[in-house]
PDB file of C-alpha atoms in Angstrom:
ATOM      1  CA  GLN A   1       0.000   0.000   0.000  1.00  0.00           C
ATOM      2  CA  SER A   2       1.488   3.329  -1.059  1.00  0.00           C
ATOM      3  CA  ILE A   3       1.497   6.345   1.202  1.00  0.00           C
ATOM      4  CA  TRP A   4       1.175   9.792  -0.345  1.00  0.00           C
ATOM      5  CA  ILE A   5       2.486  12.663   1.751  1.00  0.00           C
ATOM      6  CA  ASN A   6       2.562  16.245   0.538  1.00  0.00           C
ATOM      7  CA  LEU A   7       5.271  18.109   2.439  1.00  0.00           C
ATOM      8  CA  GLU A   8       4.038  21.684   2.577  1.00  0.00           C
ATOM      9  CA  TYR A   9       5.830  24.921   3.379  1.00  0.00           C
ATOM     10  CA  LEU A  10       6.549  26.103   6.897  1.00  0.00           C
ATOM     11  CA  SER A  11       3.640  28.193   8.050  1.00  0.00           C
ATOM     12  CA  ALA A  12       2.474  30.046  11.137  1.00  0.00           C
ATOM     13  CA  GLU A  13      -0.992  30.563   9.696  1.00  0.00           C
ATOM     14  CA  ILE A  14      -3.880  29.433  11.897  1.00  0.00           C
ATOM     15  CA  TRP A  15      -5.568  27.279   9.247  1.00  0.00           C
ATOM     16  CA  VAL A  16      -2.684  24.779   8.845  1.00  0.00           C
ATOM     17  CA  GLY A  17      -3.634  22.993  12.064  1.00  0.00           C
ATOM     18  CA  ASP A  18      -6.977  22.100  10.504  1.00  0.00           C
ATOM     19  CA  PHE A  19      -5.255  20.385   7.565  1.00  0.00           C
ATOM     20  CA  HIS A  20      -2.050  18.903   8.992  1.00  0.00           C
ATOM     21  CA  ALA A  21      -1.936  15.081   8.721  1.00  0.00           C
ATOM     22  CA  LYS A  22      -5.612  14.859   7.788  1.00  0.00           C
ATOM     23  CA  PRO A  23      -6.569  12.246   5.174  1.00  0.00           C
ATOM     24  CA  SER A  24      -7.547  13.470   1.727  1.00  0.00           C
ATOM     25  CA  PRO A  25      -8.780  10.588  -0.428  1.00  0.00           C
ATOM     26  CA  HIS A  26      -7.957  10.880  -4.115  1.00  0.00           C
ATOM     27  CA  PRO A  27     -11.152  11.283  -6.169  1.00  0.00           C
ATOM     28  CA  THR A  28     -10.339   8.496  -8.653  1.00  0.00           C
ATOM     29  CA  LEU A  29      -7.380   6.483  -7.326  1.00  0.00           C
ATOM     30  CA  LYS A  30      -7.397   4.173  -4.318  1.00  0.00           C
ATOM     31  CA  ILE A  31      -4.878   6.239  -2.414  1.00  0.00           C
ATOM     32  CA  THR A  32      -5.156   8.710   0.401  1.00  0.00           C
ATOM     33  CA  ARG A  33      -3.045  11.826   0.483  1.00  0.00           C
ATOM     34  CA  HIS A  34      -1.887  13.421   3.740  1.00  0.00           C
ATOM     35  CA  PHE A  35      -0.637  17.002   3.969  1.00  0.00           C
ATOM     36  CA  PHE A  36       2.299  17.539   6.316  1.00  0.00           C
ATOM     37  CA  PHE A  37       2.645  21.121   7.534  1.00  0.00           C
ATOM     38  CA  PRO A  38       5.791  22.020   9.501  1.00  0.00           C
ATOM     39  CA  GLY A  39       4.822  24.717  11.946  1.00  0.00           C
ATOM     40  CA  PHE A  40       5.125  26.360  15.316  1.00  0.00           C
ATOM     41  CA  LYS A  41       2.060  24.992  17.087  1.00  0.00           C
ATOM     42  CA  ASN A  42       1.203  21.597  18.559  1.00  0.00           C
ATOM     43  CA  ASP A  43      -1.400  20.885  15.885  1.00  0.00           C
ATOM     44  CA  THR A  44       1.238  21.030  13.085  1.00  0.00           C
ATOM     45  CA  GLY A  45       4.219  18.871  12.202  1.00  0.00           C
ATOM     46  CA  GLY A  46       6.490  21.009  14.363  1.00  0.00           C
ATOM     47  CA  LEU A  47      10.142  21.686  13.635  1.00  0.00           C
ATOM     48  CA  LEU A  48      13.089  19.328  13.827  1.00  0.00           C
ATOM     49  CA  ARG A  49      15.895  20.410  16.139  1.00  0.00           C
ATOM     50  CA  GLU A  50      18.934  18.592  17.392  1.00  0.00           C
ATOM     51  CA  LYS A  51      18.589  17.614  21.038  1.00  0.00           C
ATOM     52  CA  ASN A  52      21.552  19.693  22.275  1.00  0.00           C
ATOM     53  CA  LEU A  53      21.406  22.632  19.858  1.00  0.00           C
ATOM     54  CA  ILE A  54      20.432  25.289  22.422  1.00  0.00           C
ATOM     55  CA  THR A  55      23.044  24.015  24.904  1.00  0.00           C
ATOM     56  CA  GLU A  56      25.712  24.089  22.157  1.00  0.00           C
ATOM     57  CA  ARG A  57      24.667  27.639  21.222  1.00  0.00           C
ATOM     58  CA  ASP A  58      24.887  28.844  24.819  1.00  0.00           C
ATOM     59  CA  GLU A  59      28.275  27.183  25.343  1.00  0.00           C
ATOM     60  CA  PHE A  60      29.556  28.803  22.122  1.00  0.00           C
ATOM     61  CA  LEU A  61      28.284  32.247  23.123  1.00  0.00           C
ATOM     62  CA  ASN A  62      29.828  31.939  26.591  1.00  0.00           C
ATOM     63  CA  SER A  63      33.234  30.885  25.261  1.00  0.00           C
ATOM     64  CA  THR A  64      35.567  33.469  23.772  1.00  0.00           C
ATOM     65  CA  ILE A  65      37.886  30.593  22.830  1.00  0.00           C
ATOM     66  CA  ALA A  66      35.179  28.799  20.807  1.00  0.00           C
ATOM     67  CA  GLN A  67      34.274  32.047  19.055  1.00  0.00           C
ATOM     68  CA  SER A  68      37.901  32.878  18.340  1.00  0.00           C
ATOM     69  CA  ASN A  69      38.447  29.373  16.924  1.00  0.00           C
ATOM     70  CA  PHE A  70      35.397  29.794  14.714  1.00  0.00           C
ATOM     71  CA  TRP A  71      36.638  33.087  13.241  1.00  0.00           C
ATOM     72  CA  GLN A  72      40.072  31.525  12.712  1.00  0.00           C
ATOM     73  CA  ARG A  73      38.508  28.599  10.812  1.00  0.00           C
ATOM     74  CA  LEU A  74      36.933  31.177   8.489  1.00  0.00           C
ATOM     75  CA  GLY A  75      40.234  33.059   8.202  1.00  0.00           C
ATOM     76  CA  ILE A  76      38.717  36.187   9.735  1.00  0.00           C
ATOM     77  CA  GLN A  77      40.357  38.477  12.248  1.00  0.00           C
ATOM     78  CA  ASN A  78      37.527  39.284  14.667  1.00  0.00           C
ATOM     79  CA  ASP A  79      37.062  42.946  15.501  1.00  0.00           C
ATOM     80  CA  ASP A  80      34.832  43.369  18.552  1.00  0.00           C
ATOM     81  CA  ARG A  81      34.061  46.981  17.567  1.00  0.00           C
ATOM     82  CA  SER A  82      32.532  45.898  14.274  1.00  0.00           C
ATOM     83  CA  ILE A  83      28.848  45.024  13.881  1.00  0.00           C
ATOM     84  CA  LYS A  84      28.843  41.544  12.364  1.00  0.00           C
ATOM     85  CA  ILE A  85      26.098  40.834   9.840  1.00  0.00           C
ATOM     86  CA  SER A  86      25.518  37.539   8.060  1.00  0.00           C
ATOM     87  CA  LEU A  87      23.887  38.163   4.695  1.00  0.00           C
ATOM     88  CA  PHE A  88      22.331  35.095   3.096  1.00  0.00           C
ATOM     89  CA  CYS A  89      19.882  36.444   0.531  1.00  0.00           C
ATOM     90  CA  TYR A  90      18.331  35.950  -2.859  1.00  0.00           C
ATOM     91  CA  PRO A  91      19.849  37.865  -5.814  1.00  0.00           C
ATOM     92  CA  GLN A  92      16.970  40.384  -5.931  1.00  0.00           C
ATOM     93  CA  ALA A  93      17.611  41.577  -2.353  1.00  0.00           C
ATOM     94  CA  ASN A  94      18.218  45.331  -2.134  1.00  0.00           C
ATOM     95  CA  ILE A  95      21.769  45.068  -0.833  1.00  0.00           C
ATOM     96  CA  LYS A  96      22.630  48.497  -2.212  1.00  0.00           C
ATOM     97  CA  GLN A  97      20.228  50.183   0.243  1.00  0.00           C
ATOM     98  CA  LEU A  98      21.653  48.145   3.116  1.00  0.00           C
ATOM     99  CA  LEU A  99      25.181  49.248   2.213  1.00  0.00           C
ATOM    100  CA  LEU A 100      24.124  52.900   1.933  1.00  0.00           C
ATOM    101  CA  ALA A 101      22.611  52.712   5.413  1.00  0.00           C
ATOM    102  CA  LEU A 102      25.774  51.100   6.803  1.00  0.00           C
ATOM    103  CA  PHE A 103      27.969  53.784   5.187  1.00  0.00           C
ATOM    104  CA  GLU A 104      25.942  56.380   7.128  1.00  0.00           C
ATOM    105  CA  ASN A 105      26.642  54.596  10.401  1.00  0.00           C
ATOM    106  CA  ASN A 106      29.850  55.596  12.204  1.00  0.00           C
ATOM    107  CA  GLN A 107      30.413  52.128  13.629  1.00  0.00           C
ATOM    108  CA  PRO A 108      32.420  49.669  11.513  1.00  0.00           C
ATOM    109  CA  SER A 109      30.383  46.846   9.986  1.00  0.00           C
ATOM    110  CA  THR A 110      31.497  43.467   8.718  1.00  0.00           C
ATOM    111  CA  ILE A 111      29.183  41.689   6.313  1.00  0.00           C
ATOM    112  CA  LEU A 112      29.726  37.959   6.039  1.00  0.00           C
ATOM    113  CA  PHE A 113      28.461  37.060   2.603  1.00  0.00           C
ATOM    114  CA  PRO A 114      28.328  33.489   1.274  1.00  0.00           C
ATOM    115  CA  PHE A 115      30.437  33.020  -1.800  1.00  0.00           C
ATOM    116  CA  SER A 116      27.807  32.073  -4.364  1.00  0.00           C
ATOM    117  CA  GLY A 117      26.253  33.100  -7.623  1.00  0.00           C
ATOM    118  CA  THR A 118      24.548  35.963  -5.804  1.00  0.00           C
ATOM    119  CA  ILE A 119      27.839  37.869  -5.460  1.00  0.00           C
ATOM    120  CA  ALA A 120      28.447  37.718  -9.224  1.00  0.00           C
ATOM    121  CA  SER A 121      25.065  39.290  -9.920  1.00  0.00           C
ATOM    122  CA  LEU A 122      25.975  42.137  -7.540  1.00  0.00           C
ATOM    123  CA  SER A 123      29.391  42.971  -8.977  1.00  0.00           C
ATOM    124  CA  ASP A 124      28.229  46.490  -9.918  1.00  0.00           C
ATOM    125  CA  ILE A 125      27.351  47.180  -6.265  1.00  0.00           C
ATOM    126  CA  PHE A 126      30.835  46.217  -5.115  1.00  0.00           C
ATOM    127  CA  ALA A 127      32.680  47.798  -8.079  1.00  0.00           C
ATOM    128  CA  ASP A 128      33.956  50.769  -6.037  1.00  0.00           C
ATOM    129  CA  PHE A 129      35.052  48.664  -3.061  1.00  0.00           C
ATOM    130  CA  LYS A 130      38.773  48.194  -2.490  1.00  0.00           C
ATOM    131  CA  GLN A 131      39.774  44.530  -2.657  1.00  0.00           C
ATOM    132  CA  LEU A 132      42.148  43.665   0.208  1.00  0.00           C
ATOM    133  CA  ASP A 133      42.490  39.981  -0.708  1.00  0.00           C
ATOM    134  CA  ALA A 134      40.566  37.307  -2.611  1.00  0.00           C
ATOM    135  CA  ASN A 135      37.799  37.283   0.011  1.00  0.00           C
ATOM    136  CA  THR A 136      37.741  40.812   1.441  1.00  0.00           C
ATOM    137  CA  LEU A 137      36.219  44.015   0.054  1.00  0.00           C
ATOM    138  CA  VAL A 138      36.314  47.351   1.908  1.00  0.00           C
ATOM    139  CA  LYS A 139      34.660  50.716   1.450  1.00  0.00           C
ATOM    140  CA  GLN A 140      34.533  53.399   4.132  1.00  0.00           C
ATOM    141  CA  ASN A 141      33.494  51.665   7.380  1.00  0.00           C
ATOM    142  CA  VAL A 142      32.101  48.512   5.700  1.00  0.00           C
ATOM    143  CA  THR A 143      34.052  45.306   5.188  1.00  0.00           C
ATOM    144  CA  VAL A 144      32.520  42.533   3.107  1.00  0.00           C
ATOM    145  CA  ARG A 145      33.951  39.083   3.761  1.00  0.00           C
ATOM    146  CA  LEU A 146      33.126  36.353   1.293  1.00  0.00           C
ATOM    147  CA  VAL A 147      32.735  33.119   3.210  1.00  0.00           C
ATOM    148  CA  PRO A 148      32.667  29.626   1.715  1.00  0.00           C
ATOM    149  CA  PHE A 149      29.775  27.200   1.861  1.00  0.00           C
ATOM    150  CA  LEU A 150      29.561  26.140   5.506  1.00  0.00           C
ATOM    151  CA  SER A 151      28.562  22.909   7.188  1.00  0.00           C
ATOM    152  CA  GLN A 152      25.332  23.078   9.183  1.00  0.00           C
ATOM    153  CA  TYR A 153      27.291  23.350  12.443  1.00  0.00           C
ATOM    154  CA  ASN A 154      29.494  26.172  11.135  1.00  0.00           C
ATOM    155  CA  TYR A 155      26.476  27.971   9.684  1.00  0.00           C
ATOM    156  CA  ASP A 156      24.874  27.791  13.123  1.00  0.00           C
ATOM    157  CA  CYS A 157      28.096  29.199  14.604  1.00  0.00           C
ATOM    158  CA  LEU A 158      27.966  32.051  12.072  1.00  0.00           C
ATOM    159  CA  LEU A 159      24.388  32.845  13.075  1.00  0.00           C
ATOM    160  CA  TRP A 160      25.341  32.687  16.761  1.00  0.00           C
ATOM    161  CA  ALA A 161      28.432  34.866  16.285  1.00  0.00           C
ATOM    162  CA  CYS A 162      26.760  37.643  14.295  1.00  0.00           C
ATOM    163  CA  ASP A 163      24.866  40.612  15.690  1.00  0.00           C
ATOM    164  CA  LEU A 164      22.281  40.550  12.888  1.00  0.00           C
ATOM    165  CA  ASN A 165      21.352  37.754  10.486  1.00  0.00           C
ATOM    166  CA  PHE A 166      19.743  38.185   7.098  1.00  0.00           C
ATOM    167  CA  VAL A 167      18.355  34.830   6.031  1.00  0.00           C
ATOM    168  CA  ARG A 168      16.356  33.456   3.158  1.00  0.00           C
ATOM    169  CA  GLY A 169      14.030  30.509   2.780  1.00  0.00           C
ATOM    170  CA  GLU A 170      12.645  28.384   5.542  1.00  0.00           C
ATOM    171  CA  ASP A 171      15.608  26.364   6.814  1.00  0.00           C
ATOM    172  CA  SER A 172      17.874  29.328   7.509  1.00  0.00           C
ATOM    173  CA  PHE A 173      14.881  31.222   8.946  1.00  0.00           C
ATOM    174  CA  VAL A 174      14.354  28.521  11.572  1.00  0.00           C
ATOM    175  CA  ARG A 175      18.098  28.202  12.273  1.00  0.00           C
ATOM    176  CA  ALA A 176      18.283  31.986  12.750  1.00  0.00           C
ATOM    177  CA  GLN A 177      15.394  31.872  15.211  1.00  0.00           C
ATOM    178  CA  TRP A 178      17.212  29.245  17.271  1.00  0.00           C
ATOM    179  CA  ALA A 179      20.315  31.455  17.180  1.00  0.00           C
ATOM    180  CA  ALA A 180      18.253  33.938  19.237  1.00  0.00           C
ATOM    181  CA  LYS A 181      19.794  36.931  17.484  1.00  0.00           C
ATOM    182  CA  PRO A 182      18.009  39.705  15.573  1.00  0.00           C
ATOM    183  CA  LEU A 183      17.100  38.523  12.069  1.00  0.00           C
ATOM    184  CA  ILE A 184      15.556  39.711   8.857  1.00  0.00           C
ATOM    185  CA  TRP A 185      13.906  37.066   6.697  1.00  0.00           C
ATOM    186  CA  GLN A 186      13.694  37.259   2.938  1.00  0.00           C
ATOM    187  CA  ALA A 187      10.863  34.812   2.262  1.00  0.00           C
TER     188      ALA A 187
END
């Protein structure tokens, strides 16, 4: 007997509880479809989280050695004066406006930007930045660090270590919530 499960999108909407895991017989085939809604309430499919994730986060945040080791693994000299921003976004994100706002701020900012196709589509935005090395761009008080694809654990560390996290999609949105740091979600 086949089982048909439609995995739906993460939702906080009230109606998903009325549809989560409920049977929906196919009108012509002898199969029943079930809709699985990940969500934030008990009447949804919930969210998967590693058993010790919050403990690991708290230990990381309370350990200057763990944080220093993390920055070293990324090849980044940590500057405590700098606002650290992780920027994981879709290509259509208005990064130019973000940069203009950061240029207006007197405090140094470090943007940790995943090295991906997104950066290529934004080359005009970074054209007037000074390139310090293969992974570092600087203009005024803003440093952009291109970071490689990270393992899930190291991505969590990045979210924990940053002061502000821009995230996209559902997975990074949930991970950023568990980081318990300010976040902006590009759905």
